[in-house]
Amino acid sequence: IPMGFISPPLRDPIMWAHHVGMFFVAATISGTFCKSGNMIGYYYSPFYFGVIEMSSIFLSYVDVFHPKYKHYHKWLNAKHSNEKIMALKKLFNNVNEMARIIFALSFLVLRGIYFPYVSFTQAVPDLIKAYENPPDGVPMWTGYFLIGMISSFAFLQAYWGLLIAQQAKKVLTGDSGDKDKKKSGSGKKKD
């Protein structure tokens, strides 16, 4: 969250909402809003704040060379005359391509599929059951909040997974989107 204040590419409103929301989910799970600090659903913390974050390892590398970071993207795509720099550029390109593939696969599996599955088949039903008779000092709103946020994040992860699947399909089929232009008539000559 703090880097979003410094780096313009990190100021995306959806990402801000995602990270601030996850902060409040973590605070709620840790018992911050409960009288006696009772932790709620903490047994899902290793999953939500650990397992699914494995895809972020590869995303962090891929993100460095994204076009939104003009300096790095420009360097990666520039023609260099020095052989050592060319070798380094080739290495970075190869690592970037491998990281993109591993990121796409890990994101699709962990976040696009497994995150919603665990959320809707385990975490949400467990929270509903736990809040039928919550422990003393645990406000009911925390249960509603957690169920709402976990569900929202599950849909968001599935949506992002769909976007990544669409990009992967384009890469695998070699579709650059030109078909849409031809169908819309923008490729036709005017008389």
Tab-separated table of C-alpha atoms in Angstrom:
chain	number	residue	atom	x	y	z
A	1	ILE	CA	0.000	0.000	0.000
A	2	PRO	CA	2.700	2.585	0.847
A	3	MET	CA	4.362	2.203	-2.581
A	4	GLY	CA	1.057	3.288	-4.173
A	5	PHE	CA	1.703	6.778	-2.828
A	6	ILE	CA	5.111	6.923	-4.505
A	7	SER	CA	4.756	5.008	-7.782
A	8	PRO	CA	2.125	6.246	-10.308
A	9	PRO	CA	1.636	2.806	-11.958
A	10	LEU	CA	0.598	1.410	-8.568
A	11	ARG	CA	-2.224	3.941	-8.155
A	12	ASP	CA	-4.827	1.835	-9.949
A	13	PRO	CA	-8.128	2.241	-8.018
A	14	ILE	CA	-9.007	-1.472	-8.250
A	15	MET	CA	-5.624	-2.460	-6.851
A	16	TRP	CA	-5.955	0.137	-4.068
A	17	ALA	CA	-9.388	-1.227	-3.154
A	18	HIS	CA	-8.023	-4.788	-3.274
A	19	HIS	CA	-5.056	-4.047	-0.998
A	20	VAL	CA	-6.932	-1.818	1.463
A	21	GLY	CA	-9.742	-4.400	1.579
A	22	MET	CA	-7.284	-7.205	2.280
A	23	PHE	CA	-5.733	-5.091	5.033
A	24	PHE	CA	-9.136	-4.785	6.745
A	25	VAL	CA	-9.826	-8.499	6.231
A	26	ALA	CA	-6.487	-9.293	7.902
A	27	ALA	CA	-7.280	-6.870	10.746
A	28	THR	CA	-10.711	-8.454	11.237
A	29	ILE	CA	-9.344	-12.006	11.150
A	30	SER	CA	-6.699	-11.074	13.724
A	31	GLY	CA	-9.404	-9.977	16.178
A	32	THR	CA	-8.726	-6.234	16.027
A	33	PHE	CA	-12.445	-5.383	16.233
A	34	CYS	CA	-13.353	-7.957	18.902
A	35	LYS	CA	-13.561	-7.146	22.624
A	36	SER	CA	-11.093	-9.745	23.797
A	37	GLY	CA	-9.084	-9.982	20.562
A	38	ASN	CA	-10.700	-13.251	19.480
A	39	MET	CA	-9.327	-14.237	16.116
A	40	ILE	CA	-11.978	-15.181	13.545
A	41	GLY	CA	-11.279	-17.574	10.689
A	42	TYR	CA	-7.529	-17.305	11.307
A	43	TYR	CA	-7.056	-20.906	10.127
A	44	TYR	CA	-7.608	-19.586	6.568
A	45	SER	CA	-4.808	-17.023	6.903
A	46	PRO	CA	-2.079	-19.330	5.548
A	47	PHE	CA	-4.205	-19.873	2.465
A	48	TYR	CA	-5.335	-16.297	1.773
A	49	PHE	CA	-2.118	-14.580	2.831
A	50	GLY	CA	0.341	-17.295	1.835
A	51	VAL	CA	-0.536	-19.982	-0.678
A	52	ILE	CA	-2.325	-17.755	-3.174
A	53	GLU	CA	0.455	-15.170	-2.969
A	54	MET	CA	2.875	-17.603	-4.616
A	55	SER	CA	1.779	-16.274	-8.014
A	56	SER	CA	2.894	-12.795	-6.903
A	57	ILE	CA	6.521	-13.928	-6.914
A	58	PHE	CA	6.412	-14.250	-10.698
A	59	LEU	CA	4.130	-11.239	-11.144
A	60	SER	CA	6.629	-8.969	-9.397
A	61	TYR	CA	9.307	-9.813	-11.968
A	62	VAL	CA	6.932	-9.581	-14.951
A	63	ASP	CA	5.573	-6.289	-13.650
A	64	VAL	CA	8.999	-4.631	-13.676
A	65	PHE	CA	9.173	-4.904	-17.475
A	66	HIS	CA	5.531	-3.982	-18.109
A	67	PRO	CA	5.108	-1.035	-20.515
A	68	LYS	CA	3.688	1.101	-17.668
A	69	TYR	CA	7.240	1.254	-16.319
A	70	LYS	CA	8.590	3.150	-19.300
A	71	HIS	CA	12.262	3.165	-18.266
A	72	TYR	CA	12.620	-0.609	-17.838
A	73	HIS	CA	10.364	-1.451	-20.779
A	74	LYS	CA	12.308	0.912	-23.043
A	75	TRP	CA	15.639	-0.599	-21.967
A	76	LEU	CA	14.392	-4.148	-22.497
A	77	ASN	CA	13.205	-3.346	-26.030
A	78	ALA	CA	16.052	-1.048	-27.115
A	79	LYS	CA	18.848	-2.011	-29.485
A	80	HIS	CA	22.146	-2.126	-27.596
A	81	SER	CA	25.597	-2.194	-29.194
A	82	ASN	CA	27.548	-3.594	-26.237
A	83	GLU	CA	27.718	-7.416	-26.336
A	84	LYS	CA	27.526	-7.814	-22.562
A	85	ILE	CA	24.443	-5.617	-22.390
A	86	MET	CA	22.909	-7.557	-25.295
A	87	ALA	CA	23.561	-10.822	-23.436
A	88	LEU	CA	22.037	-9.368	-20.262
A	89	LYS	CA	19.024	-8.084	-22.239
A	90	LYS	CA	18.557	-11.544	-23.785
A	91	LEU	CA	18.762	-13.152	-20.337
A	92	PHE	CA	16.209	-10.692	-18.922
A	93	ASN	CA	13.901	-11.284	-21.884
A	94	ASN	CA	14.125	-15.061	-21.415
A	95	VAL	CA	13.533	-14.831	-17.670
A	96	ASN	CA	10.665	-12.389	-18.284
A	97	GLU	CA	8.997	-14.759	-20.767
A	98	MET	CA	9.408	-17.725	-18.421
A	99	ALA	CA	8.069	-15.683	-15.498
A	100	ARG	CA	5.062	-14.624	-17.619
A	101	ILE	CA	4.225	-18.255	-18.366
A	102	ILE	CA	4.689	-19.411	-14.774
A	103	PHE	CA	2.736	-16.400	-13.497
A	104	ALA	CA	-0.190	-17.078	-15.852
A	105	LEU	CA	-0.333	-20.754	-14.890
A	106	SER	CA	0.066	-20.166	-11.158
A	107	PHE	CA	-2.451	-17.304	-11.156
A	108	LEU	CA	-5.043	-19.313	-13.077
A	109	VAL	CA	-4.687	-22.324	-10.804
A	110	LEU	CA	-4.231	-20.606	-7.419
A	111	ARG	CA	-6.293	-17.443	-7.774
A	112	GLY	CA	-8.609	-17.943	-10.714
A	113	ILE	CA	-9.794	-21.418	-9.704
A	114	TYR	CA	-8.614	-22.447	-6.224
A	115	PHE	CA	-9.293	-19.105	-4.466
A	116	PRO	CA	-13.016	-19.048	-5.410
A	117	TYR	CA	-13.313	-22.792	-4.744
A	118	VAL	CA	-11.925	-22.553	-1.202
A	119	SER	CA	-13.874	-19.355	-0.547
A	120	PHE	CA	-17.290	-20.674	-1.565
A	121	THR	CA	-16.962	-24.320	-0.506
A	122	GLN	CA	-15.050	-23.891	2.759
A	123	ALA	CA	-14.397	-20.399	4.142
A	124	VAL	CA	-17.834	-18.816	3.633
A	125	PRO	CA	-19.779	-21.905	4.840
A	126	ASP	CA	-17.466	-22.143	7.880
A	127	LEU	CA	-18.019	-18.466	8.721
A	128	ILE	CA	-21.787	-18.816	8.338
A	129	LYS	CA	-21.725	-21.774	10.752
A	130	ALA	CA	-19.387	-19.987	13.200
A	131	TYR	CA	-21.600	-16.905	13.331
A	132	GLU	CA	-24.707	-18.907	14.201
A	133	ASN	CA	-23.346	-18.727	17.744
A	134	PRO	CA	-20.362	-16.329	17.795
A	135	PRO	CA	-18.004	-16.220	20.791
A	136	ASP	CA	-18.525	-13.475	23.391
A	137	GLY	CA	-17.140	-10.131	22.308
A	138	VAL	CA	-17.210	-10.912	18.582
A	139	PRO	CA	-19.491	-8.419	16.813
A	140	MET	CA	-21.870	-9.841	14.205
A	141	TRP	CA	-20.822	-7.227	11.657
A	142	THR	CA	-17.383	-8.847	11.468
A	143	GLY	CA	-18.959	-12.025	10.133
A	144	TYR	CA	-20.983	-10.181	7.532
A	145	PHE	CA	-17.905	-8.161	6.602
A	146	LEU	CA	-15.687	-11.234	6.198
A	147	ILE	CA	-18.286	-13.151	4.182
A	148	GLY	CA	-18.869	-10.134	1.931
A	149	MET	CA	-15.191	-9.367	1.430
A	150	ILE	CA	-14.103	-12.968	0.870
A	151	SER	CA	-16.916	-13.398	-1.656
A	152	SER	CA	-16.041	-10.122	-3.403
A	153	PHE	CA	-12.378	-11.043	-3.582
A	154	ALA	CA	-13.239	-14.488	-4.917
A	155	PHE	CA	-15.228	-12.899	-7.750
A	156	LEU	CA	-12.408	-10.403	-8.376
A	157	GLN	CA	-9.804	-13.191	-8.536
A	158	ALA	CA	-12.036	-15.175	-10.914
A	159	TYR	CA	-12.467	-12.055	-13.084
A	160	TRP	CA	-8.716	-11.430	-13.194
A	161	GLY	CA	-8.222	-15.133	-13.969
A	162	LEU	CA	-10.615	-14.760	-16.898
A	163	LEU	CA	-8.624	-11.780	-18.200
A	164	ILE	CA	-5.389	-13.749	-17.960
A	165	ALA	CA	-7.002	-16.756	-19.682
A	166	GLN	CA	-8.120	-14.471	-22.522
A	167	GLN	CA	-4.592	-13.098	-22.891
A	168	ALA	CA	-3.146	-16.616	-22.841
A	169	LYS	CA	-5.616	-17.644	-25.551
A	170	LYS	CA	-4.480	-14.716	-27.719
A	171	VAL	CA	-0.849	-15.720	-27.278
A	172	LEU	CA	-1.510	-19.399	-27.989
A	173	THR	CA	-3.693	-18.770	-31.057
A	174	GLY	CA	-1.663	-15.856	-32.389
A	175	ASP	CA	-4.790	-13.673	-32.409
A	176	SER	CA	-3.835	-10.005	-32.345
A	177	GLY	CA	-7.390	-8.685	-32.413
A	178	ASP	CA	-7.347	-7.798	-36.131
A	179	LYS	CA	-10.429	-9.952	-36.751
A	180	ASP	CA	-12.554	-7.548	-34.713
A	181	LYS	CA	-11.388	-4.599	-36.810
A	182	LYS	CA	-12.260	-6.402	-40.048
A	183	LYS	CA	-15.713	-7.386	-38.770
A	184	SER	CA	-16.498	-3.835	-37.654
A	185	GLY	CA	-15.693	-2.503	-41.094
A	186	SER	CA	-12.768	-0.322	-40.060
A	187	GLY	CA	-10.548	-2.153	-42.547
A	188	LYS	CA	-12.759	-1.343	-45.549
A	189	LYS	CA	-11.804	1.230	-48.146
A	190	LYS	CA	-14.107	4.165	-48.575
A	191	ASP	CA	-15.245	5.074	-52.086
